[in-house]
PDB file of C-alpha atoms in Angstrom:
ATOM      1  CA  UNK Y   1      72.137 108.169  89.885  1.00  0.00           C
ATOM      2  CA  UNK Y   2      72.896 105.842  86.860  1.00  0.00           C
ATOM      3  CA  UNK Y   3      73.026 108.751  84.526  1.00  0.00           C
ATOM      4  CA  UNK Y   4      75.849 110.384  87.175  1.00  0.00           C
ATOM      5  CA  UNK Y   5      77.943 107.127  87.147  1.00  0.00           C
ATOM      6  CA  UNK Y   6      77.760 106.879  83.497  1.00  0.00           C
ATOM      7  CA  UNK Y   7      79.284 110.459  82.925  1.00  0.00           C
ATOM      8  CA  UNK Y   8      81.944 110.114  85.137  1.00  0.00           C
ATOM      9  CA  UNK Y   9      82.903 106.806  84.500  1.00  0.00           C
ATOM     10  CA  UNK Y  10      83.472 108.270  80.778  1.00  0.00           C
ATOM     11  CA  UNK Y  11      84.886 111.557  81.887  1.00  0.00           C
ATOM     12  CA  UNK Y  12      87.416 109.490  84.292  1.00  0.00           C
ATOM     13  CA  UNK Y  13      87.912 106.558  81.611  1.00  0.00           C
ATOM     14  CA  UNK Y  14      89.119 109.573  79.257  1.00  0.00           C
ATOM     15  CA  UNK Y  15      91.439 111.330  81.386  1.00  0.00           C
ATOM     16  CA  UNK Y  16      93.698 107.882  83.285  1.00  0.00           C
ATOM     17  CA  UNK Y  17      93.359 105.874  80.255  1.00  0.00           C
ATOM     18  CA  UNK Y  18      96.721 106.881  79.055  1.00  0.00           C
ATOM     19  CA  UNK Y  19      97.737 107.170  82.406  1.00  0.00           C
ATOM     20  CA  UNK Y  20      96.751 103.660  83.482  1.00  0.00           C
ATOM     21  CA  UNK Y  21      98.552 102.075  80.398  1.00  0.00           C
ATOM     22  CA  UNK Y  22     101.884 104.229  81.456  1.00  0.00           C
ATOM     23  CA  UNK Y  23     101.547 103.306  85.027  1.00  0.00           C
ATOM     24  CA  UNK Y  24     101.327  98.979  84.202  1.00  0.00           C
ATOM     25  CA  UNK Y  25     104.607  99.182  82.064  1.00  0.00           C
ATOM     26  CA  UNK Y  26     106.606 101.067  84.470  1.00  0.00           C
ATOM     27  CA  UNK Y  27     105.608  98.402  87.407  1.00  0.00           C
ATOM     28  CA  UNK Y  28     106.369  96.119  84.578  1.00  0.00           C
ATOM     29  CA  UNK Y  29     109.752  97.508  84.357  1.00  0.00           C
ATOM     30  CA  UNK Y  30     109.971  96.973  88.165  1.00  0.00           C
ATOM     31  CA  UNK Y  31     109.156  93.304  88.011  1.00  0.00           C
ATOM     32  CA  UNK Y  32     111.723  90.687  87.480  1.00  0.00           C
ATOM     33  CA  UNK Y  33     111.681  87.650  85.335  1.00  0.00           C
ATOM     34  CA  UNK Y  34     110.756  89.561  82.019  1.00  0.00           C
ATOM     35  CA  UNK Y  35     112.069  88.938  78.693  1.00  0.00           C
ATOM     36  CA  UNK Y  36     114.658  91.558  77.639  1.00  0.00           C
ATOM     37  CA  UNK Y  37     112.261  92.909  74.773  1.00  0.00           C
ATOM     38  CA  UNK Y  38     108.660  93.490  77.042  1.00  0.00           C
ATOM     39  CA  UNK Y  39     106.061  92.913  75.264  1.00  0.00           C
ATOM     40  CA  UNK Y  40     104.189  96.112  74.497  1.00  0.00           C
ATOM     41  CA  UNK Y  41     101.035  94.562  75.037  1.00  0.00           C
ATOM     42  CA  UNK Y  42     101.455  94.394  78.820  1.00  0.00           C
ATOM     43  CA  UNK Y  43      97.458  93.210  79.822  1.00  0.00           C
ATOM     44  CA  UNK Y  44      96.629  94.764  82.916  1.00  0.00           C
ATOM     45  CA  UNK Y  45      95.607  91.707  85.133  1.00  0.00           C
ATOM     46  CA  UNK Y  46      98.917  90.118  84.097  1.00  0.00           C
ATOM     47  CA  UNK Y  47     100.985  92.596  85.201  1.00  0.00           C
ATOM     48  CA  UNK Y  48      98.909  93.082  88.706  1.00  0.00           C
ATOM     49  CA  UNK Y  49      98.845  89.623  89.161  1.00  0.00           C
ATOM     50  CA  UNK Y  50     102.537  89.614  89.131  1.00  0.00           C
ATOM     51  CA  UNK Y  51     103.153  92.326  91.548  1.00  0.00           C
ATOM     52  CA  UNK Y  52     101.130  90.654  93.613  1.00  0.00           C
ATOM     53  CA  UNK Y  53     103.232  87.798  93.742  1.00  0.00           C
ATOM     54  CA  UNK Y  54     106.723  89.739  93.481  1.00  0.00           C
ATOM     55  CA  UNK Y  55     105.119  91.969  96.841  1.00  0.00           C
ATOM     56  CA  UNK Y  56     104.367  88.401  98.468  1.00  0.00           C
ATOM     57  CA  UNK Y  57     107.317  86.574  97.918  1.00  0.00           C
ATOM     58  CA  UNK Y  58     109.247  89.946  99.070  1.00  0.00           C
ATOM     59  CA  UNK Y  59     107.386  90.067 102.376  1.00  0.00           C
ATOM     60  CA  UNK Y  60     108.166  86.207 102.675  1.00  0.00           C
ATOM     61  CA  UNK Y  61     111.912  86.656 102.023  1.00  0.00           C
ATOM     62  CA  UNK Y  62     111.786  90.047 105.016  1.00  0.00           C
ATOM     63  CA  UNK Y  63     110.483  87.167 107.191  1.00  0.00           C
ATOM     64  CA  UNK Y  64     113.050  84.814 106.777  1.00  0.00           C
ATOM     65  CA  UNK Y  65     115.920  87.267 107.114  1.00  0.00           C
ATOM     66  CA  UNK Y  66     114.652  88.085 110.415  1.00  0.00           C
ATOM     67  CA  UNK Y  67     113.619  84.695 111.565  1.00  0.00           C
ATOM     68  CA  UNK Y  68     117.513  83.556 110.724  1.00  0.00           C
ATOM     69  CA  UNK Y  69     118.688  86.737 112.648  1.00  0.00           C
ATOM     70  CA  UNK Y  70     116.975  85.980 115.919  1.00  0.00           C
ATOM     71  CA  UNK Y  71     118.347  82.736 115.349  1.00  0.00           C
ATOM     72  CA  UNK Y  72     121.739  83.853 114.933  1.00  0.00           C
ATOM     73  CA  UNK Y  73     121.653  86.536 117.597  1.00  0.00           C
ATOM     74  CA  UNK Y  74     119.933  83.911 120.121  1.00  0.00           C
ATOM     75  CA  UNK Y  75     123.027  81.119 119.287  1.00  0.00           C
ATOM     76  CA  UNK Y  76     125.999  84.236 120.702  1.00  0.00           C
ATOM     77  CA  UNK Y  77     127.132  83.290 124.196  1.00  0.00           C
ATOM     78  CA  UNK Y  78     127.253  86.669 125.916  1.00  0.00           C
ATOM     79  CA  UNK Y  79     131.233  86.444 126.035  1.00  0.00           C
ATOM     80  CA  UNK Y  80     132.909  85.671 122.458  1.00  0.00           C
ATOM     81  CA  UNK Y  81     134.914  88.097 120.842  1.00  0.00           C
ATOM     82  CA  UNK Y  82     132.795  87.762 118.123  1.00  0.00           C
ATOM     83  CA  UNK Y  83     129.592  88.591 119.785  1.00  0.00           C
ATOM     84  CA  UNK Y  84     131.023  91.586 121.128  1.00  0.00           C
ATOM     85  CA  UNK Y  85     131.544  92.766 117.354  1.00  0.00           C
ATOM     86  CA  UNK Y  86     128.248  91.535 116.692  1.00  0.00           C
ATOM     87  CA  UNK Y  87     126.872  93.279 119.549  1.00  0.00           C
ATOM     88  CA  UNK Y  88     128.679  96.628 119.361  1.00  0.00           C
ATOM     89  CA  UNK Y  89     127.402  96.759 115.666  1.00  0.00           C
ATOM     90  CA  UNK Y  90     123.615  95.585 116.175  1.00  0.00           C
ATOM     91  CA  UNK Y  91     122.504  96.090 119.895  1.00  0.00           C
TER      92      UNK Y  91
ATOM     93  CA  UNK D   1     116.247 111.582  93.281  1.00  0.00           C
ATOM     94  CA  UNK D   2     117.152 109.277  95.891  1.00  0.00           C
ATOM     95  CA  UNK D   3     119.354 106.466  94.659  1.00  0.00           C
ATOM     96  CA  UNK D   4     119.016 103.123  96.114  1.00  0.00           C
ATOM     97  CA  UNK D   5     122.651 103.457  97.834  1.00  0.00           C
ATOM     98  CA  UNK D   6     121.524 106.492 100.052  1.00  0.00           C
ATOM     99  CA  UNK D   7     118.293 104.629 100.689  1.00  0.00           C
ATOM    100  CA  UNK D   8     120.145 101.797 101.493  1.00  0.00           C
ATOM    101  CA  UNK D   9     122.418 103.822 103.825  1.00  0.00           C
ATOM    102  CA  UNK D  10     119.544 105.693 105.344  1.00  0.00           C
ATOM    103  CA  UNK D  11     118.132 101.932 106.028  1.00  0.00           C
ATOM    104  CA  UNK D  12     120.756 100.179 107.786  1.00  0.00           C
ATOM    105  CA  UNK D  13     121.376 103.044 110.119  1.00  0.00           C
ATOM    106  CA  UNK D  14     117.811 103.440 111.608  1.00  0.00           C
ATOM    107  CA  UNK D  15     117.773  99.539 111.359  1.00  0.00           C
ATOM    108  CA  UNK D  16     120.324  99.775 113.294  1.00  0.00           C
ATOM    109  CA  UNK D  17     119.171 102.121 115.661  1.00  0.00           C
ATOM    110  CA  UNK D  18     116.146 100.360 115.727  1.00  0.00           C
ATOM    111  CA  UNK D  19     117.829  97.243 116.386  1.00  0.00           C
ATOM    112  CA  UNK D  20     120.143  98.727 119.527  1.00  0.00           C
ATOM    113  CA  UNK D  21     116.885 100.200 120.925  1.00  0.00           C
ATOM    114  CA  UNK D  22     115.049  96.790 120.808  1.00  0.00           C
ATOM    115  CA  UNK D  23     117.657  94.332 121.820  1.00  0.00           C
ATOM    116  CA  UNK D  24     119.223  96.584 124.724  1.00  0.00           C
ATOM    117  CA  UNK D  25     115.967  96.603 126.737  1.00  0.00           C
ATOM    118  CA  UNK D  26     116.186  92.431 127.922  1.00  0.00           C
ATOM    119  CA  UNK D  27     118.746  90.070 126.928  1.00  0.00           C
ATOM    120  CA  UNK D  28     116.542  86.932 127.407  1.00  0.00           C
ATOM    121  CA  UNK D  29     113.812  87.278 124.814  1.00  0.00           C
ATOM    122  CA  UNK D  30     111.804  84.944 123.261  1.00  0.00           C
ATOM    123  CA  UNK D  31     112.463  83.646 119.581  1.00  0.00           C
ATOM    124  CA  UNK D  32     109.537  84.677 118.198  1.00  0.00           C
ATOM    125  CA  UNK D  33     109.322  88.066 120.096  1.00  0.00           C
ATOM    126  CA  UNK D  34     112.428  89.001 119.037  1.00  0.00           C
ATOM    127  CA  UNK D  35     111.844  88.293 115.287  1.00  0.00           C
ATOM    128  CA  UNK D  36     109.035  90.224 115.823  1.00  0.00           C
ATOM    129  CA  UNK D  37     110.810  93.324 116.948  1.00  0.00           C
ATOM    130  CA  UNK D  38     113.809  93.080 114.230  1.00  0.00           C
ATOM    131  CA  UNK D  39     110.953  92.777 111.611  1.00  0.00           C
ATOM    132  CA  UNK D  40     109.370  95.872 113.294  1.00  0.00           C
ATOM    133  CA  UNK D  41     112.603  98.122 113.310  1.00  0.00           C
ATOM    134  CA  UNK D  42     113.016  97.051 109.389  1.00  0.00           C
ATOM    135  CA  UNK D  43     109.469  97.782 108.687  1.00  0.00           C
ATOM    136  CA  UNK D  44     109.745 101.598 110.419  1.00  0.00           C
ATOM    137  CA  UNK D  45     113.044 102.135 108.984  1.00  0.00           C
ATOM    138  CA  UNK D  46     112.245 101.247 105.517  1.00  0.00           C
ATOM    139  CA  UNK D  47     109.043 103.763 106.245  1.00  0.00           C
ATOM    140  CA  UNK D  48     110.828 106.484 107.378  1.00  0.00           C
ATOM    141  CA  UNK D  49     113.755 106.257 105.729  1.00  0.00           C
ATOM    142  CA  UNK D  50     111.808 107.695 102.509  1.00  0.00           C
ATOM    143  CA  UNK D  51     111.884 111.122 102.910  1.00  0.00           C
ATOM    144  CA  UNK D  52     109.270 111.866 100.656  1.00  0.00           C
ATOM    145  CA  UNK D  53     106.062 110.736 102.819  1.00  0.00           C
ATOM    146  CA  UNK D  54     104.353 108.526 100.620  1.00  0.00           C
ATOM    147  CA  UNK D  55     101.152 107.135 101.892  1.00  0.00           C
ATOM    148  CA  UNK D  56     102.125 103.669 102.784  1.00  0.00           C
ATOM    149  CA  UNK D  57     104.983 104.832 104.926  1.00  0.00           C
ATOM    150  CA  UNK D  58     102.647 106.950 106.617  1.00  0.00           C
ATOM    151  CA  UNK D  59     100.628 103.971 106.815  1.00  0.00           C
ATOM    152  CA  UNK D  60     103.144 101.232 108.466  1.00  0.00           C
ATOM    153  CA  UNK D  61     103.824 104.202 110.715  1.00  0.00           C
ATOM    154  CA  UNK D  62     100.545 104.628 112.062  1.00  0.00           C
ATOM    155  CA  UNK D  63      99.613 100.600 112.374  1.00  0.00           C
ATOM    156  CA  UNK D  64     103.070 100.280 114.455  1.00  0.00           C
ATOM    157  CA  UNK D  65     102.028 102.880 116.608  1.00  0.00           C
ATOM    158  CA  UNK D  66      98.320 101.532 117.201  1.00  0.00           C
ATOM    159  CA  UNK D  67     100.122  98.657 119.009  1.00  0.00           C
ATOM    160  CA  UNK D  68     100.928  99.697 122.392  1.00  0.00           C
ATOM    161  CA  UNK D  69     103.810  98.011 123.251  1.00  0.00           C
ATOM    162  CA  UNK D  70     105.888  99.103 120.002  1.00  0.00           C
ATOM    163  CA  UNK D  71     105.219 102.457 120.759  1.00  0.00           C
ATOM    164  CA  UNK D  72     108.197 103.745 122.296  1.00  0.00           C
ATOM    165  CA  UNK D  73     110.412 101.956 119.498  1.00  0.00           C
ATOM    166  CA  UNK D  74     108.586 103.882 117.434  1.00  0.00           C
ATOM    167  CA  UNK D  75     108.725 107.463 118.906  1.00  0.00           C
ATOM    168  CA  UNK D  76     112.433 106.840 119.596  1.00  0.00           C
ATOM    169  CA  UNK D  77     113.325 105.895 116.198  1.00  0.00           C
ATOM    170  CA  UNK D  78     111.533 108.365 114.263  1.00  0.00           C
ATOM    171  CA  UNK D  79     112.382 111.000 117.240  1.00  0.00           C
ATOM    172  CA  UNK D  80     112.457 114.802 115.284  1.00  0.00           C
ATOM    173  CA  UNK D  81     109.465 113.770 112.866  1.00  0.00           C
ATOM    174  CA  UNK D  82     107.070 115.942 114.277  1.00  0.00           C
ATOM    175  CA  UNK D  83     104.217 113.569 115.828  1.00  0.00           C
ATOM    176  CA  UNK D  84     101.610 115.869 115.317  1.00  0.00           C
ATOM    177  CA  UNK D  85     101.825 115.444 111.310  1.00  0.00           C
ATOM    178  CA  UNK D  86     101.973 111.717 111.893  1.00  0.00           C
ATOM    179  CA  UNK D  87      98.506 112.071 114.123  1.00  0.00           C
ATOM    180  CA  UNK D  88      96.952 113.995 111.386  1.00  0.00           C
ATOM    181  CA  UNK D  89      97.765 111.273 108.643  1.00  0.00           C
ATOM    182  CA  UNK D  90      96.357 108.417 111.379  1.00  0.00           C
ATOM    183  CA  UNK D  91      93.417 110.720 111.591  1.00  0.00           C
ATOM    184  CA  UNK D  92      92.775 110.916 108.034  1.00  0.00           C
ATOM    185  CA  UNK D  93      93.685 107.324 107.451  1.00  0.00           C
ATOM    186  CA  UNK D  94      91.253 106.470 109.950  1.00  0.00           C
ATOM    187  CA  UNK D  95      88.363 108.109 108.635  1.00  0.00           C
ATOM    188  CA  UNK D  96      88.741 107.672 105.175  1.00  0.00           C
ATOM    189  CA  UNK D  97      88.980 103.851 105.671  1.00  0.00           C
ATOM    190  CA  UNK D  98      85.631 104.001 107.994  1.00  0.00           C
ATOM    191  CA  UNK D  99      84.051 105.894 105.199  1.00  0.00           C
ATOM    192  CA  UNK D 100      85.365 103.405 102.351  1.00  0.00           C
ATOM    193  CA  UNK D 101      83.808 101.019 104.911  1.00  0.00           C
ATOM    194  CA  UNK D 102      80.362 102.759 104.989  1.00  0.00           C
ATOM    195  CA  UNK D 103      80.206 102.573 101.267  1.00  0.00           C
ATOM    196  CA  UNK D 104      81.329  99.077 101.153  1.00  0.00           C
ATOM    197  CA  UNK D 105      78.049  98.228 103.512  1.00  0.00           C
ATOM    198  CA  UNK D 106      75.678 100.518 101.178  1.00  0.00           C
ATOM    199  CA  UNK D 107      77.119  99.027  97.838  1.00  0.00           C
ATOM    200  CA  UNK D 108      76.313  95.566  99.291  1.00  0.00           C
ATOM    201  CA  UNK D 109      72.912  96.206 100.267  1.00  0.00           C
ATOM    202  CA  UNK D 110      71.591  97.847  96.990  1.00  0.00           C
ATOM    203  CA  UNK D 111      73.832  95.262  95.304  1.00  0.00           C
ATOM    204  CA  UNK D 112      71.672  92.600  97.019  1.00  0.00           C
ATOM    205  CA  UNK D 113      68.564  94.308  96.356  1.00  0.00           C
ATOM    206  CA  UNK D 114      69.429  94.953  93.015  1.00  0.00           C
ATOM    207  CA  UNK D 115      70.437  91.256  92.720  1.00  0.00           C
ATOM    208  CA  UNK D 116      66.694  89.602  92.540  1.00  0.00           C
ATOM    209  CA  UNK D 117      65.597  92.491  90.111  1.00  0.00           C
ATOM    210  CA  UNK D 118      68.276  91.953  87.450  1.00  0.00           C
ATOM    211  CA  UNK D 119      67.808  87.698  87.419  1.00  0.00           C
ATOM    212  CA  UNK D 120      64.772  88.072  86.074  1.00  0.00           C
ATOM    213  CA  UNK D 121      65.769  90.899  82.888  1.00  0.00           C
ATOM    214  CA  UNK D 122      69.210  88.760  82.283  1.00  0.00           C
ATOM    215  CA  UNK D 123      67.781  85.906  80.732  1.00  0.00           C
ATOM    216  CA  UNK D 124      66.599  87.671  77.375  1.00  0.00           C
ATOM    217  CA  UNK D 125      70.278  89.621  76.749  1.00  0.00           C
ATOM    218  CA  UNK D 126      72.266  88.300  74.109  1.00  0.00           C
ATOM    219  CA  UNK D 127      75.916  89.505  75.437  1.00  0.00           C
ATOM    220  CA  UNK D 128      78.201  89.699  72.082  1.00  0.00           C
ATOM    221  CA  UNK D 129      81.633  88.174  72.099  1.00  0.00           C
ATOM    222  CA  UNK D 130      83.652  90.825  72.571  1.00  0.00           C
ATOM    223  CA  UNK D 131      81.422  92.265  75.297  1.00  0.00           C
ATOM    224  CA  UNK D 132      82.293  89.133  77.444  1.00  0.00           C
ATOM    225  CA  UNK D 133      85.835  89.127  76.690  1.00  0.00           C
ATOM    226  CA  UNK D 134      85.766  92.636  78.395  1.00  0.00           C
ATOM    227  CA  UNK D 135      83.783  91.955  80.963  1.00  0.00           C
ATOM    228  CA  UNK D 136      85.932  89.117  81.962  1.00  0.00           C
ATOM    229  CA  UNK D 137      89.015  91.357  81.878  1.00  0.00           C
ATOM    230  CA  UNK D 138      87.598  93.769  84.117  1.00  0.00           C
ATOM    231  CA  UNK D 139      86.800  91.169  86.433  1.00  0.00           C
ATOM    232  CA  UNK D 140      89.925  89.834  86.908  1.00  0.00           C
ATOM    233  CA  UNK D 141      91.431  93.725  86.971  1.00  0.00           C
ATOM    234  CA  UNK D 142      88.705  94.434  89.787  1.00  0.00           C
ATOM    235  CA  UNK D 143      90.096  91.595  91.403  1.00  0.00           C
ATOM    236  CA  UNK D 144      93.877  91.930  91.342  1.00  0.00           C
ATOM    237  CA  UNK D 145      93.581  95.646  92.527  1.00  0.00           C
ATOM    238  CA  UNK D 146      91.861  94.037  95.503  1.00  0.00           C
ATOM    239  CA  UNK D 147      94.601  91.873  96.359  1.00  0.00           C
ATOM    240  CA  UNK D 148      96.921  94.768  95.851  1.00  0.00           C
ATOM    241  CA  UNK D 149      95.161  96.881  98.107  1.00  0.00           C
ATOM    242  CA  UNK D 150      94.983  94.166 100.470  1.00  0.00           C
ATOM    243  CA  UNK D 151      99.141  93.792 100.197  1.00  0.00           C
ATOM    244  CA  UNK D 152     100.581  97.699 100.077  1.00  0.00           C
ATOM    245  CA  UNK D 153     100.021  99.090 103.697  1.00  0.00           C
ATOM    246  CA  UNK D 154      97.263 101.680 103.398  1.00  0.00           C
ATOM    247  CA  UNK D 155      95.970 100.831 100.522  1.00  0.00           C
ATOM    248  CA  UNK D 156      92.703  99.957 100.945  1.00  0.00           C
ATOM    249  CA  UNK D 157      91.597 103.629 100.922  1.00  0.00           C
ATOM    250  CA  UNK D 158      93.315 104.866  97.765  1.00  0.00           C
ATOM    251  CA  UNK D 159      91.802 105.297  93.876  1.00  0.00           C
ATOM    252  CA  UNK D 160      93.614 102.940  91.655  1.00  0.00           C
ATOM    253  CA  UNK D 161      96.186 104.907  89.711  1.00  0.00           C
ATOM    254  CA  UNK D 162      97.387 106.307  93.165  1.00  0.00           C
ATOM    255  CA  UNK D 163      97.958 102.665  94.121  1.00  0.00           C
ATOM    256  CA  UNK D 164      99.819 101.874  91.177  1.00  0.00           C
ATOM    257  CA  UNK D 165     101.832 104.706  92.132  1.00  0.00           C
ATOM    258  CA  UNK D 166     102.441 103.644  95.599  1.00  0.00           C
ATOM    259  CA  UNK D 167     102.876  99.949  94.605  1.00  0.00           C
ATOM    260  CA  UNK D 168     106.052 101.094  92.776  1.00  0.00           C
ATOM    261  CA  UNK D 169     107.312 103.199  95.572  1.00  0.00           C
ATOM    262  CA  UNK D 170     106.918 100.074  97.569  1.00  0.00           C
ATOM    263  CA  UNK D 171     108.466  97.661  95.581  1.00  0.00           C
ATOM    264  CA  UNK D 172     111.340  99.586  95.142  1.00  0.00           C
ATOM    265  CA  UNK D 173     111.886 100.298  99.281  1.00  0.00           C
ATOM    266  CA  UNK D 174     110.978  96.553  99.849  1.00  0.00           C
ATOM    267  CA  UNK D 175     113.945  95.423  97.355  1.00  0.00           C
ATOM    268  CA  UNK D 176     116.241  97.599  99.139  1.00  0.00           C
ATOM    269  CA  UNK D 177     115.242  96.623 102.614  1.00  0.00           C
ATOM    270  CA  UNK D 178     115.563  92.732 101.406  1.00  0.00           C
ATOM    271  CA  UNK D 179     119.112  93.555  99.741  1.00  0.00           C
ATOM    272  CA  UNK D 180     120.761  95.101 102.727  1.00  0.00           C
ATOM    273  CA  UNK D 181     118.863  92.723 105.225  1.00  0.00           C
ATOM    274  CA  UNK D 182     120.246  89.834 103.339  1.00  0.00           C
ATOM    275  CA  UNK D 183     123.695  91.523 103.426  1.00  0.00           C
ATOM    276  CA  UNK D 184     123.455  91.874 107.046  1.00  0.00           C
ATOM    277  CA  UNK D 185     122.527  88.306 107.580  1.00  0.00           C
ATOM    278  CA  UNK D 186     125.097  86.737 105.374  1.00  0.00           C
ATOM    279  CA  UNK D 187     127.802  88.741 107.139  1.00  0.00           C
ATOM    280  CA  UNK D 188     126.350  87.570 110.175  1.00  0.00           C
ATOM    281  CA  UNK D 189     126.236  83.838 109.322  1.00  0.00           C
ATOM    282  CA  UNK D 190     129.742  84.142 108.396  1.00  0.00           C
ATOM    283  CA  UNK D 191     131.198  85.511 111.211  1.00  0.00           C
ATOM    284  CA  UNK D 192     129.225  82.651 113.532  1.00  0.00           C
ATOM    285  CA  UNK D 193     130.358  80.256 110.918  1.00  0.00           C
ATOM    286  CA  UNK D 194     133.930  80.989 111.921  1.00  0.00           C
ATOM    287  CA  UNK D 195     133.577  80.785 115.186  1.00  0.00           C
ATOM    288  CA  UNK D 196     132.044  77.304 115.189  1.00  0.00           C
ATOM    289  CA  UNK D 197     134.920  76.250 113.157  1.00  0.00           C
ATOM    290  CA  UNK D 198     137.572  77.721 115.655  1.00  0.00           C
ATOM    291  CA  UNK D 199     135.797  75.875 118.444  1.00  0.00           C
ATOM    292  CA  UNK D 200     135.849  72.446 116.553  1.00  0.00           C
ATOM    293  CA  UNK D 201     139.384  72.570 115.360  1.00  0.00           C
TER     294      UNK D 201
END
């Protein structure tokens, strides 16, 4: 069994190696806050750790957009001109 | 390639939709229940608003449609998708997680039996420098692709590099959700704005 993980453990680590280094510095590129010249040596965790983050505070931000929209849409009275444009737009 | 305009067109209108088939149904709803559904209709537009079906769409899809009540939103948003392709991917979602599952439980329990052998042959290895420098990277790599998993929808049952994959394909339909979301909002706020000041003057 050991002897099985062993082999393909090298067999994978040859093949995605490359791979794996291409795939962290494009989500690098993806990630904000970076210094105009990236570092080459982009260390895996780092890079993870910061997606992790940048997916985290996105999901955040998607909840506060909607928790101020339910807001807004809850403050229309049913019969301002406005809410009608609102209205005929979102429901 | 889809640029992030169309994407962002494609977005607003099932948003939209999504929105118009939500809110329509009762005008008294709750605060929280109607956050809930705007969040929903963003969620299943950003999904299907990619038209390449990457796994994590396929994913939100499938968890939206689990929940009983958001069911029809779903079908009638989506509406010519064929639903039998979606039931195959819930299908294969399902039982790949329950088998990542199984394994989970078997690593665990030779893990733990493994556990008492290895205490006692550990104390006599010297581990070089360089060796535990490694190690520790992998560690924290192990552990960072957990929390990943745990945060892209459907990830849990993937192999890494098609996670990284997926991560970016998330990333980028999560910025443009947030960008035209915000838009909406701010338009919103402004109009509302307006009409608070017309009332006081």
């Amino acid at each position: 069994m050991s002897s099985r993980r062993s082999r393909q453990s090298s067999s994978g680590a040859r093949i995605s190696d490359d791979q794996i280094i291409q795939l962290i510095s494009k989500l690098q590129q993806l990630l904000p806050g970076t210094r105009i010249q990236r570092s080459n040596k982009a260390s895996a965790s780092k890079v993870l750790q910061e997606t992790c983050t940048y997916v985290r505070s996105l999901h955040r931000e998607v909840d506060d957009l909607s928790d101020r929209l339910s807001q807004l849409l809850s403050t229309i009275d049913a019969d301002s001109p406005e809410a009608s444009i609102i209205r005929s737009l979102i429901m | 390639m889809y640029t992030s305009s169309m994407l962002k067109k494609e977005f607003l209108n099932k948003w939209i939709k999504g929105l118009q088939i939500c809110c329509s149904s009762k005008n008294k709803m709750d605060l929280m229940e109607r956050k809930k559904k705007i969040k929903l209709s963003a969620d299943i537009a950003m999904a299907s608003a990619n038209k390449t079906a990457t796994s994590w769409s396929n994913a939100l899809i499938s968890e939206a449609k689990k929940n009983k009540q958001d069911t029809i939103l779903v079908s009638q948003l989506l509406g010519s998708k064929s639903p039998l392709k979606l039931q195959k991917s819930t299908n294969m979602i399902i039982s790949i997680h329950k088998r990542v599952q199984c394994k989970k439980i078997l690593k665990r329990s030779c893990f733990n039996a493994g556990k008492r052998m290895m205490k006692k042959k550990k104390k006599n290895l010297g581990i070089s420098r360089s060796n535990f420098a490694t190690t520790i990277a992998k560690r924290l790599v192990k552990k960072r692709t957990k929390v990943l998993k745990r945060l892209v929808p459907g990830g849990e049952s993937m192999d890494e590099v098609s996670l990284i994959k997926e991560a970016m394909d998330y990333i980028l339909s999560l910025k443009v959700q947030v960008d035209v979301m915000r838009s909406v909002v701010a338009a919103a706020e402004v109009l509302i704005d307006d009409k608070l000041l017309k009332l006081v003057e």
